[in-house]
CSV table of C-alpha atoms and ligand atoms in Angstrom, one decimal:
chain,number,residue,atom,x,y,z
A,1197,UNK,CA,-9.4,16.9,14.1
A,1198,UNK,CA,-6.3,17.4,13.5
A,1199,UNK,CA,-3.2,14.6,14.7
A,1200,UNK,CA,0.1,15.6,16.7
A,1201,UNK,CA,2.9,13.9,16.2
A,1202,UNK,CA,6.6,14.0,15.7
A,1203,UNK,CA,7.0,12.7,12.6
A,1204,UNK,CA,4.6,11.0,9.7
A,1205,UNK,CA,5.8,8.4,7.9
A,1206,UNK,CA,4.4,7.9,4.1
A,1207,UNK,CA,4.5,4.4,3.1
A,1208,UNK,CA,4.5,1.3,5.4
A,1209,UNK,CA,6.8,-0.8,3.8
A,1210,UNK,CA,9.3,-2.7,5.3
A,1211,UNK,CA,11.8,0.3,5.6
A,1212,UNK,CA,8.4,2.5,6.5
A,1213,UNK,CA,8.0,0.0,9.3
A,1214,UNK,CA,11.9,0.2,10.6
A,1215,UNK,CA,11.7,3.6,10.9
A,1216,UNK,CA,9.1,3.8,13.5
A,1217,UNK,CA,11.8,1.4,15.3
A,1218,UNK,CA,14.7,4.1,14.9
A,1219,UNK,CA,12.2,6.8,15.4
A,1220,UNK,CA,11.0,5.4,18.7
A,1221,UNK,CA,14.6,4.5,20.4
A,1222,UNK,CA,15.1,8.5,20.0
A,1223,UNK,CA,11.9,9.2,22.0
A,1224,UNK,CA,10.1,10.2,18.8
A,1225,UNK,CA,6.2,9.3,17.8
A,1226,UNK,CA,4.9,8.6,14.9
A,1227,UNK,CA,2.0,7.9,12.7
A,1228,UNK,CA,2.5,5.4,9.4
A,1229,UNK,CA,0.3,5.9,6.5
A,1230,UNK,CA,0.0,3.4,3.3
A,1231,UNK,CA,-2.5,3.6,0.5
A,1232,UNK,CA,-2.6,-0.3,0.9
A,1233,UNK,CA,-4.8,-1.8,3.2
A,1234,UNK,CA,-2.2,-3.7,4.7
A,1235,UNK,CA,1.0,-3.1,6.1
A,1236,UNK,CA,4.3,-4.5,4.4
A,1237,UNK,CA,4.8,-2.5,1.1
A,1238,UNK,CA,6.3,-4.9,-2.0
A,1239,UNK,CA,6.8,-7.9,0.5
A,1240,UNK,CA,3.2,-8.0,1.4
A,1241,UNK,CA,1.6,-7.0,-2.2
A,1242,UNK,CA,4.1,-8.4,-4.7
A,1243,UNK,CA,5.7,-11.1,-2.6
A,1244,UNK,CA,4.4,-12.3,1.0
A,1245,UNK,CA,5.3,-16.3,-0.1
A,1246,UNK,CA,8.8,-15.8,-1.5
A,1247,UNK,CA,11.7,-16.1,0.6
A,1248,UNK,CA,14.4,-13.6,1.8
A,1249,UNK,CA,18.2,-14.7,1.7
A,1250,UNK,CA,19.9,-10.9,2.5
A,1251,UNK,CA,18.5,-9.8,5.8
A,1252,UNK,CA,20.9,-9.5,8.4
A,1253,UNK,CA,21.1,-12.2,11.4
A,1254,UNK,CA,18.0,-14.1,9.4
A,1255,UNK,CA,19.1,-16.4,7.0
A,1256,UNK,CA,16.1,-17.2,5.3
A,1257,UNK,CA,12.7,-16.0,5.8
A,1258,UNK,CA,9.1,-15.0,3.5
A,1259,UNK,CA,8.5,-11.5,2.8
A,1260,UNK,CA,5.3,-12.1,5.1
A,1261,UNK,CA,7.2,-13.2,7.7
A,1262,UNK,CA,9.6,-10.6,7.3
A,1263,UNK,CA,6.9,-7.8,7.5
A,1264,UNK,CA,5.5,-9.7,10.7
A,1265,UNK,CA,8.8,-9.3,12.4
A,1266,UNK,CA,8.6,-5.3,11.8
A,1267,UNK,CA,5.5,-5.1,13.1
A,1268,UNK,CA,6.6,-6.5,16.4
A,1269,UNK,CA,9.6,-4.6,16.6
A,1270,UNK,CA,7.6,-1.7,16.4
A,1271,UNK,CA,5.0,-2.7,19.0
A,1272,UNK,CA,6.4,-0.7,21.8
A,1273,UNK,CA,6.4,2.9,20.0
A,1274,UNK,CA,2.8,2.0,19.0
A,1275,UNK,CA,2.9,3.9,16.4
A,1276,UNK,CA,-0.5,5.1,14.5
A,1277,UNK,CA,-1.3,3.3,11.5
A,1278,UNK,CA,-3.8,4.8,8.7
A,1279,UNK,CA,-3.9,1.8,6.2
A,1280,UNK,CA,-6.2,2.2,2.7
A,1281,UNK,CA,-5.3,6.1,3.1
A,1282,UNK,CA,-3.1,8.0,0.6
A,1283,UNK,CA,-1.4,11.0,1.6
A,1284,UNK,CA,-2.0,13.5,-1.0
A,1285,UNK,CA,-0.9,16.7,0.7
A,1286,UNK,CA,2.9,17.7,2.5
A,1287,UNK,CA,2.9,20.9,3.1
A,1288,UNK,CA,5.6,23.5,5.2
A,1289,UNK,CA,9.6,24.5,4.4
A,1290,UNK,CA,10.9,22.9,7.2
A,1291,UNK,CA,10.9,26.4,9.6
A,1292,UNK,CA,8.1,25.0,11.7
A,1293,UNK,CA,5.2,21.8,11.9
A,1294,UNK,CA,4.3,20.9,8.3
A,1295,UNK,CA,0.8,20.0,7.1
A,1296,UNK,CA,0.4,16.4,6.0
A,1297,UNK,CA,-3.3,15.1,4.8
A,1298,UNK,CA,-4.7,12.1,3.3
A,1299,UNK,CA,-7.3,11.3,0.7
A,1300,UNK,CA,-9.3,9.8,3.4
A,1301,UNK,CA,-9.6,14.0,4.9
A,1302,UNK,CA,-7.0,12.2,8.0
A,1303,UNK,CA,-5.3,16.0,8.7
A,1304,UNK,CA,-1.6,15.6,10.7
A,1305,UNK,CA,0.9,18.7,12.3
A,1306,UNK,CA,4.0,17.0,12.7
A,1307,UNK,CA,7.4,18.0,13.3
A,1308,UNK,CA,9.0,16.0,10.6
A,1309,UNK,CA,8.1,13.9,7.6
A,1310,UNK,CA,9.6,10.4,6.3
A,1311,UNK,CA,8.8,9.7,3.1
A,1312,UNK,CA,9.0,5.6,2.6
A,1313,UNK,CA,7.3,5.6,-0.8
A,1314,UNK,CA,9.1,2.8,-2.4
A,1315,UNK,CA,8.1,2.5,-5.9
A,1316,UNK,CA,5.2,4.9,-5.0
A,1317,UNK,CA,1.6,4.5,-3.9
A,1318,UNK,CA,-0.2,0.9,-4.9
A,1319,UNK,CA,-3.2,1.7,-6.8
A,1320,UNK,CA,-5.8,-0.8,-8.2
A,1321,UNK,CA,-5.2,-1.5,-11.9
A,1322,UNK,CA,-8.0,-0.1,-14.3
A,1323,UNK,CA,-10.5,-1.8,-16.4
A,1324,UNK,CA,-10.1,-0.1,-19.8
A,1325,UNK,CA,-13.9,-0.3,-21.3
A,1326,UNK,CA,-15.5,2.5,-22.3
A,1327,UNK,CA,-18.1,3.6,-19.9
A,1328,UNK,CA,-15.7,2.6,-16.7
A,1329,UNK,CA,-14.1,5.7,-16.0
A,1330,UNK,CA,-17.5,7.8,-16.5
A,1331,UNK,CA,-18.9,5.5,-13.7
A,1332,UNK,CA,-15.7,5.0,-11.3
A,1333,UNK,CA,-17.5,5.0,-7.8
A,1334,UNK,CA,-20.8,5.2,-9.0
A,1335,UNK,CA,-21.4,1.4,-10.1
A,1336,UNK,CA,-17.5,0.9,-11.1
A,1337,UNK,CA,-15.5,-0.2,-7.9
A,1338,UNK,CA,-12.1,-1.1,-7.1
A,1339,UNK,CA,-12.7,-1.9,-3.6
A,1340,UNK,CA,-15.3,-3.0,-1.6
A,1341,UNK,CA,-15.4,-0.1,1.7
A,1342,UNK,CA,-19.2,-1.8,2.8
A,1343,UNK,CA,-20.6,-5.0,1.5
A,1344,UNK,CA,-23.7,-4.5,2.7
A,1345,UNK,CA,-24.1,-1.7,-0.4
A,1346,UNK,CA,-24.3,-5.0,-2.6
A,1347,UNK,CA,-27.1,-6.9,-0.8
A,1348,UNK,CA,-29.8,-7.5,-3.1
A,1349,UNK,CA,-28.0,-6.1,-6.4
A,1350,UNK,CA,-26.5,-7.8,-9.4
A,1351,UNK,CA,-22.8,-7.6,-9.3
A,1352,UNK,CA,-20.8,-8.3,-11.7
A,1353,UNK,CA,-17.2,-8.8,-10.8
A,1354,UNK,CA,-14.1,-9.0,-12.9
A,1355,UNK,CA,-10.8,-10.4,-12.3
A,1356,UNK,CA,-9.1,-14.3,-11.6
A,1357,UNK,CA,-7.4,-13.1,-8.1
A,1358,UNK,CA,-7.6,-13.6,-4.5
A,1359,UNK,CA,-10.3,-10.2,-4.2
A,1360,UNK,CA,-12.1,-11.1,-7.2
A,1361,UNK,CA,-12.6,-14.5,-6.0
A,1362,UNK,CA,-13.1,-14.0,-2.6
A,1363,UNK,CA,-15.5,-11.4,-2.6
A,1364,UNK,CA,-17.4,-13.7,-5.7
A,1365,UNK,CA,-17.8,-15.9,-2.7
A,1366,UNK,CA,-18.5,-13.2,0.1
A,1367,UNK,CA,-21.5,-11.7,-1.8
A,1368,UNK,CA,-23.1,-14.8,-3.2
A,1369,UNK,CA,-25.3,-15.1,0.1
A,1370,UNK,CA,-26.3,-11.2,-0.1
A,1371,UNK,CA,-26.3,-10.1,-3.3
A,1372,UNK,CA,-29.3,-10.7,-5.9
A,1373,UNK,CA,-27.1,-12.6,-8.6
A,1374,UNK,CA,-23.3,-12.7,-9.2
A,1375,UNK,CA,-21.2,-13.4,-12.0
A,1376,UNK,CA,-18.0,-13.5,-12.1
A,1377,UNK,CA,-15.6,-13.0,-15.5
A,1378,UNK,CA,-12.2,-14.0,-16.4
A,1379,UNK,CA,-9.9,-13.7,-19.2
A,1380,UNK,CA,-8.3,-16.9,-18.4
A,1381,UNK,CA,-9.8,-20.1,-17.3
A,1382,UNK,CA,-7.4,-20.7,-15.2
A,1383,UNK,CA,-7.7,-18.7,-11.7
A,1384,UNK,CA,-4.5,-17.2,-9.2
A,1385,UNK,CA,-6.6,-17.1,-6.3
A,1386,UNK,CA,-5.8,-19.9,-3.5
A,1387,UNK,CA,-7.2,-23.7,-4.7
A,1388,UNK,CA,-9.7,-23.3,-1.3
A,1389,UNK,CA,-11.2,-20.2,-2.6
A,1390,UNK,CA,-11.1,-21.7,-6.6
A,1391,UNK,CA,-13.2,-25.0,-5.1
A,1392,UNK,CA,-15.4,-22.7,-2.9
A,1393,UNK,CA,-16.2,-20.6,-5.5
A,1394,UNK,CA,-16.7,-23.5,-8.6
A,1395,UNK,CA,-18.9,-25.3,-5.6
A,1396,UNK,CA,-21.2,-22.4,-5.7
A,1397,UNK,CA,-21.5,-22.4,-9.3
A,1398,UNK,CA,-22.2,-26.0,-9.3
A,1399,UNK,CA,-24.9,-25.4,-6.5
A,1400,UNK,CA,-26.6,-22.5,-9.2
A,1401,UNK,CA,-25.2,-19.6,-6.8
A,1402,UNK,CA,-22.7,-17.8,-8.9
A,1403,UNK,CA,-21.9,-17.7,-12.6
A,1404,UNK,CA,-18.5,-17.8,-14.0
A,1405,UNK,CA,-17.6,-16.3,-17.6
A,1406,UNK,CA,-14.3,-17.7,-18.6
A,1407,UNK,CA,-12.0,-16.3,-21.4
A,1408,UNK,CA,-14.0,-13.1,-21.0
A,1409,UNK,CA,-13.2,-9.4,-21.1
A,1410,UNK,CA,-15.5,-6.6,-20.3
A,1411,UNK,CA,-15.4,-4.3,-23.4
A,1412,UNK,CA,-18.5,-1.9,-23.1
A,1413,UNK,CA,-20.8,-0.4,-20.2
A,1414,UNK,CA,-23.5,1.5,-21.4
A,1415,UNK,CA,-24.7,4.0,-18.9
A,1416,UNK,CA,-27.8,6.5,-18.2
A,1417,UNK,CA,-27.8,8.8,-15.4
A,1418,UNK,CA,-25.2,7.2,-13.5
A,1419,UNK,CA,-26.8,3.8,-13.9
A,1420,UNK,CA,-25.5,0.8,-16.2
A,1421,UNK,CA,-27.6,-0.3,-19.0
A,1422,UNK,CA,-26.0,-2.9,-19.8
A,1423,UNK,CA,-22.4,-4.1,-20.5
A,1424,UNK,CA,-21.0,-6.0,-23.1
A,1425,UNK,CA,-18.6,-9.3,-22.8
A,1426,UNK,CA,-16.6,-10.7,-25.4
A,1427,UNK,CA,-16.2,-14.1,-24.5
A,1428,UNK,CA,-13.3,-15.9,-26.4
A,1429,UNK,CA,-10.4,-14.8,-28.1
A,1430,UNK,CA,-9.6,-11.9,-30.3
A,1431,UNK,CA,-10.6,-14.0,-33.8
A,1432,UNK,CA,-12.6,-16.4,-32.4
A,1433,UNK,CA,-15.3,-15.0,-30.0
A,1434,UNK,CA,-18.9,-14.0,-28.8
A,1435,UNK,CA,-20.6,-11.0,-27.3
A,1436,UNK,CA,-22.6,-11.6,-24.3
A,1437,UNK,CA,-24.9,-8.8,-23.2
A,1438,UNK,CA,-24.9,-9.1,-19.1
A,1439,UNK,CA,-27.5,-6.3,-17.1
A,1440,UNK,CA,-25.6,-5.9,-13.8
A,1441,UNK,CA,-26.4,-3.2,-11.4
A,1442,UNK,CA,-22.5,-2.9,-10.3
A,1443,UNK,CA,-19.4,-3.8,-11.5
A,1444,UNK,CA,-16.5,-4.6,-9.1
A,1445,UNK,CA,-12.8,-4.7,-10.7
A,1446,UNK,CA,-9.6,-6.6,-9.2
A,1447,UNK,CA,-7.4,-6.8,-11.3
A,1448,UNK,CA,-4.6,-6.2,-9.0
A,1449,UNK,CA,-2.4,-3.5,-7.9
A,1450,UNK,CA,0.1,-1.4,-9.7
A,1451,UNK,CA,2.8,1.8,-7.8
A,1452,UNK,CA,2.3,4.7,-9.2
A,1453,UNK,CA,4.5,7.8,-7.9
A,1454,UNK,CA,1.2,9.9,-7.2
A,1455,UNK,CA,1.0,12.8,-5.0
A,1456,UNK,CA,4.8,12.5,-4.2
A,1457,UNK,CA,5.8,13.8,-7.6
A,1458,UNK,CA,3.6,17.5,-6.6
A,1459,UNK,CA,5.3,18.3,-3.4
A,1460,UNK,CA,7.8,20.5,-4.2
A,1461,UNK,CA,10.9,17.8,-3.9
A,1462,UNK,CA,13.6,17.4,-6.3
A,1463,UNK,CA,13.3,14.5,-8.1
A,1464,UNK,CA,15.3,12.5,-10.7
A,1465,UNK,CA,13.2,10.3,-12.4
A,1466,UNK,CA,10.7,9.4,-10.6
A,1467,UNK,CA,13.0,9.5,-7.4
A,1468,UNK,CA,13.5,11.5,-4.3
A,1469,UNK,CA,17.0,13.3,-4.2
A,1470,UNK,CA,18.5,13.1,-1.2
A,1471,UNK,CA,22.2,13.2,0.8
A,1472,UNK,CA,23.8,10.1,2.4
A,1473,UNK,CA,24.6,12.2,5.7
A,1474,UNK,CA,21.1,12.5,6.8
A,1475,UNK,CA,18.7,11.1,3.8
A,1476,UNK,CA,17.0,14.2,3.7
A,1477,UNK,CA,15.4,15.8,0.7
A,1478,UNK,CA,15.5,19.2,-1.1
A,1479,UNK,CA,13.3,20.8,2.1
A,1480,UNK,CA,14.9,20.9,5.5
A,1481,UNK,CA,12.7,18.5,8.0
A,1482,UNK,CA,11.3,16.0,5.1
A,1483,UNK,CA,13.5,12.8,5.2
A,1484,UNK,CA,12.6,10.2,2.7
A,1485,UNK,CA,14.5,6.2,2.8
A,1486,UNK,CA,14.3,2.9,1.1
A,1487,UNK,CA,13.2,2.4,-2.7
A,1488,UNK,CA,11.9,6.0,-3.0
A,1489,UNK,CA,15.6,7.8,-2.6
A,1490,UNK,CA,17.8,8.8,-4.9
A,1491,UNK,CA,21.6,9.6,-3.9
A,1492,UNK,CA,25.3,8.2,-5.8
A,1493,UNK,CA,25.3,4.5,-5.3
A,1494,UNK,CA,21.7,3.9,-4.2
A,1495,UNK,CA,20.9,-0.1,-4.3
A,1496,UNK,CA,17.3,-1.1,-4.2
A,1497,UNK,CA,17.4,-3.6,-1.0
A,1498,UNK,CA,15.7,-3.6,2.4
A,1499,UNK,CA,18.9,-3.5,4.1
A,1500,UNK,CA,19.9,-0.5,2.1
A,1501,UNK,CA,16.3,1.1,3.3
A,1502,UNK,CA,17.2,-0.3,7.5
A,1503,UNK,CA,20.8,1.8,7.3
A,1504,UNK,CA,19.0,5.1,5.4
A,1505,UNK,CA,15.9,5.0,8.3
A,1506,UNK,CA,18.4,4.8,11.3
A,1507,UNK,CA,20.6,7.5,10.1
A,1508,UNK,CA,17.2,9.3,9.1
A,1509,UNK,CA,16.3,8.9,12.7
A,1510,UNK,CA,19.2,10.9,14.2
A,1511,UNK,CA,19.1,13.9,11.7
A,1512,UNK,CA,15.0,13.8,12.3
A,1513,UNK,CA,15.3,14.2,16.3
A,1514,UNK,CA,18.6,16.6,15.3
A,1515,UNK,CA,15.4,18.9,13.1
A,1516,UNK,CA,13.2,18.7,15.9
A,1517,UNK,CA,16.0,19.4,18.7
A,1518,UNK,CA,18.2,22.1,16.9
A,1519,UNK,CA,21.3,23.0,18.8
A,1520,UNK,CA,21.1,19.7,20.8
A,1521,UNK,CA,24.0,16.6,20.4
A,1522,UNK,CA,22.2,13.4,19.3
A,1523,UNK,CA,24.0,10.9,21.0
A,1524,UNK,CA,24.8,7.3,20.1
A,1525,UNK,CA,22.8,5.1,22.3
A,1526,UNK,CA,23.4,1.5,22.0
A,1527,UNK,CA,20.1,-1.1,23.0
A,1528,UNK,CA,22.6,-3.3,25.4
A,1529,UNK,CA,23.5,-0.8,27.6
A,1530,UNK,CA,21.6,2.3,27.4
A,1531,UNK,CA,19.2,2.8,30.2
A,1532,UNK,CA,17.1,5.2,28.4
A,1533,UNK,CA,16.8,3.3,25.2
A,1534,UNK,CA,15.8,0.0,26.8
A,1535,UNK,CA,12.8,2.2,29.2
A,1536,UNK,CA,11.5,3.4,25.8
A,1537,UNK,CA,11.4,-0.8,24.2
A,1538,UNK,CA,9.9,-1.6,27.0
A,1539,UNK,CA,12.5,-4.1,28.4
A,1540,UNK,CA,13.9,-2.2,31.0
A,1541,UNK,CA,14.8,-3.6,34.4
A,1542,UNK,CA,15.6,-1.0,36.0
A,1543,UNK,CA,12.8,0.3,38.2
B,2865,LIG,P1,7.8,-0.4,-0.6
B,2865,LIG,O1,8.0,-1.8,-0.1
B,2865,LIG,O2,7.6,-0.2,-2.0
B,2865,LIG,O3,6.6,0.3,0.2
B,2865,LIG,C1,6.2,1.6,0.0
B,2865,LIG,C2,4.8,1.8,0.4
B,2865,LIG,O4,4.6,3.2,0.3
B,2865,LIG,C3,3.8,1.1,-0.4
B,2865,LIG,O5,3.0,0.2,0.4
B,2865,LIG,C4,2.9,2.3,-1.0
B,2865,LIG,O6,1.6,1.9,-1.1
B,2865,LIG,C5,3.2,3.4,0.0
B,2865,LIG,N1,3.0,4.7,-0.6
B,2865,LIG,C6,3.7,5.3,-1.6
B,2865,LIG,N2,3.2,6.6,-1.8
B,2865,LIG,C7,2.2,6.8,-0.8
B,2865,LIG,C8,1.4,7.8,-0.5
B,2865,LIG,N3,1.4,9.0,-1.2
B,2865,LIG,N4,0.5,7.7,0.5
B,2865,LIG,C9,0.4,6.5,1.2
B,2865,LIG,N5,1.2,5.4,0.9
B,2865,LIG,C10,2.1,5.6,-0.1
B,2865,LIG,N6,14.9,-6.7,-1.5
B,2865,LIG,C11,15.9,-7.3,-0.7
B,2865,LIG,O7,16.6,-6.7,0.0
B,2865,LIG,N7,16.0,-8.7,-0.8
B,2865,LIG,C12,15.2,-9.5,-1.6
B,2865,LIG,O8,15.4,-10.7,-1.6
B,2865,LIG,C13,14.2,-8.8,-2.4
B,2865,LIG,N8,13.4,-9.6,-3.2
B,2865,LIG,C14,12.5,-8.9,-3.9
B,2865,LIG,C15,11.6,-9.7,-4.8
B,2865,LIG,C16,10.7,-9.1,-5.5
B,2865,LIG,C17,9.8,-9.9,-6.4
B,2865,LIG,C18,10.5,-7.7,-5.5
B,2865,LIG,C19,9.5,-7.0,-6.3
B,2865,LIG,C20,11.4,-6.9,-4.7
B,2865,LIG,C21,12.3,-7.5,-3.9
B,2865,LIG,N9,13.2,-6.8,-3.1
B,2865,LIG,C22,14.1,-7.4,-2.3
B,2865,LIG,C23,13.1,-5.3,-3.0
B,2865,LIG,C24,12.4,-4.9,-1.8
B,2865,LIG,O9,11.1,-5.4,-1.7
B,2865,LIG,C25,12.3,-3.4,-1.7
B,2865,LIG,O10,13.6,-2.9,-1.7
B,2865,LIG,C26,11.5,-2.9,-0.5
B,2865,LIG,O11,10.2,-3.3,-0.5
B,2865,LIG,C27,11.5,-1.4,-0.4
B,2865,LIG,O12,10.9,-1.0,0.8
B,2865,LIG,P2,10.2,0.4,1.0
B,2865,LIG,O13,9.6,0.4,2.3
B,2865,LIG,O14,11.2,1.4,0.6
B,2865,LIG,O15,9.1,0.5,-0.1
């Protein structure tokens, strides 16, 4: 089934997020979609405890907290979100709906596109042993989609995080055996989840390698055979031979510019050209704001990314209207604008 809307929106970042504000006080619908699983771009996946000195009118507040705020401002355009999708297709020249689809099949006809990329699309960081790449989504993961796949198997997890961790604990009541290795004997996952998961080592449940790197799967048919662990460091060390059934990697997330870079844009290293008038790109209709755009001056901040998706807004419903005067509305006073948030009092 295919989705109407008026525009798609690639990336839900914090200036992904805005622009479903700006969007909506011009009447226009929209549909956000973000490789990540969560909503917030860098704030939420490099950032969410940190705080934020340079947004307007908010003198200090976490990146979490910042993404939060978005999110509410947005609640009355309830806007479609499509989280843990990446779009890999943008298709059309601008003279009528383009074509936007996702890896997840999610198909869209819109009448604009936003492209709110940041630093590109997050994708999980690779385990670089040989065997792993043969067996990506066969018994290599980097994400867990059903946990029930892993009741009664041997799992074998890698990574000192919040995933690797958390799921070391989620699975140790389903799953046959799991064992859990990391190159550091220190862990970055929250102290609760550290404790929770050491308890359940204590109590015989789990096994944690420490110091350990995965360096060799051996694989038959699709199958693992066995993998090898180096456990140590690189002079002093010993090979364990572990026989897990499945292998689940979490080493983190890492942007990559991905699909962006093949859909016909310009782009100047590893950006998305656009003018300062309107923010859009090379083809009439696709917009793209924040991190991801590339114009004389451009500056890396949200707030930079808030001013590029409001102006965005106004050439976008200009695209979809041609011929028609976007007017300035203000939030205070207009009417029209305040029936569209929601707060109108007029009946
Ligand atoms: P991002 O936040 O990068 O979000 C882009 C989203 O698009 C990502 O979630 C990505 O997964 C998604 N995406 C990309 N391609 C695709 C695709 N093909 N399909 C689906 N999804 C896709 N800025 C400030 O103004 N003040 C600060 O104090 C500040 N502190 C910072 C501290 C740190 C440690 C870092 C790393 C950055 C900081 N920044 C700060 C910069 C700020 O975070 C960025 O300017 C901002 O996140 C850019 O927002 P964005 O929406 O453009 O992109």
């Amino acid at each position: 089934m295919t989705i109407k809307t008026d525009a798609v929106i690639v990336g839900a970042g914090p200036c992904g997020l805005f622009q479903v504000f700006e969007l909506g006080l011009h009447g226009l619908s929209a549909h956000v979609v973000d490789s990540i699983g969560a909503p917030g771009g860098q704030c939420t996946e490099l950032y969410p405890d940190k705080p934020i000195y340079d947004i307007p009118a908010i003198p200090v507040c976490t990146a979490e907290e910042l993404v939060e705020r978005l999110l509410k401002q947005i609640e009355p355009f309830s806007p479609g979100m499509h989280l843990g999708e990446e779009v890999v297709e943008v298709s059309g020249d601008g003279s009528g709906p383009f074509r936007v689809v996702t890896n997840a099949g999610t198909e869209f006809e819109c009448k604009t596109v936003i492209i709110a990329g940041g630093v590109g699309s997050f994708q999980p960081r690779k385990l670089r042993a040989s065997g792993a790449d043969e067996l990506e989504d066969k018994a290599v993961f980097y994400r867990v989609r059903d946990a029930a796949q892993f009741a009664g198997r041997d799992v074998l997890i890698a990574g000192g995080g919040d995933s690797a961790l958390d799921w070391a604990v989620a699975l140790a009541g389903s799953a046959r055996s799991v064992t859990l290795v990391h190159r550091r004997d220190e862990y970055r996952g929250a102290d609760a989840t550290v404790a929770q998961a050491k308890a359940l080592q204590a109590a015989g449940k789990i096994t944690m390698i420490e110091r350990a790197v995965i360096k060799n799967i051996d694989h038959e048919g699709g199958r693992i055979t066995g993998v090898d662990v180096r456990v140590g460091d690189n002079t002093d060390y010993t090979m364990q031979r572990l026989t897990p059934t499945d292998v689940l990697v979490f080493f983190g997330l890492a942007p990559k510019l991905g699909p962006i870079a093949n859909w016909g844009l310009s782009i100047t290293r590893k950006t998305i050209d656009v003018d300062t008038e309107k923010f859009q790109t090379s083809v009439p209709g696709i917009f793209a704001v924040g991190d991801i755009n590339n114009y004389p001056g451009k500056k890396k901040l949200i707030l930079s990314g808030f001013h590029e998706a409001a102006l965005a807004a106004v050439a976008a419903k200009a695209h979809i209207e041609p011929g028609k005067k976007v007017h300035l509305q203000y939030t205070t006073t207009s009417p029209i604008v305040q029936k569209r948030l929601g707060v109108s009092t007029e009946s």
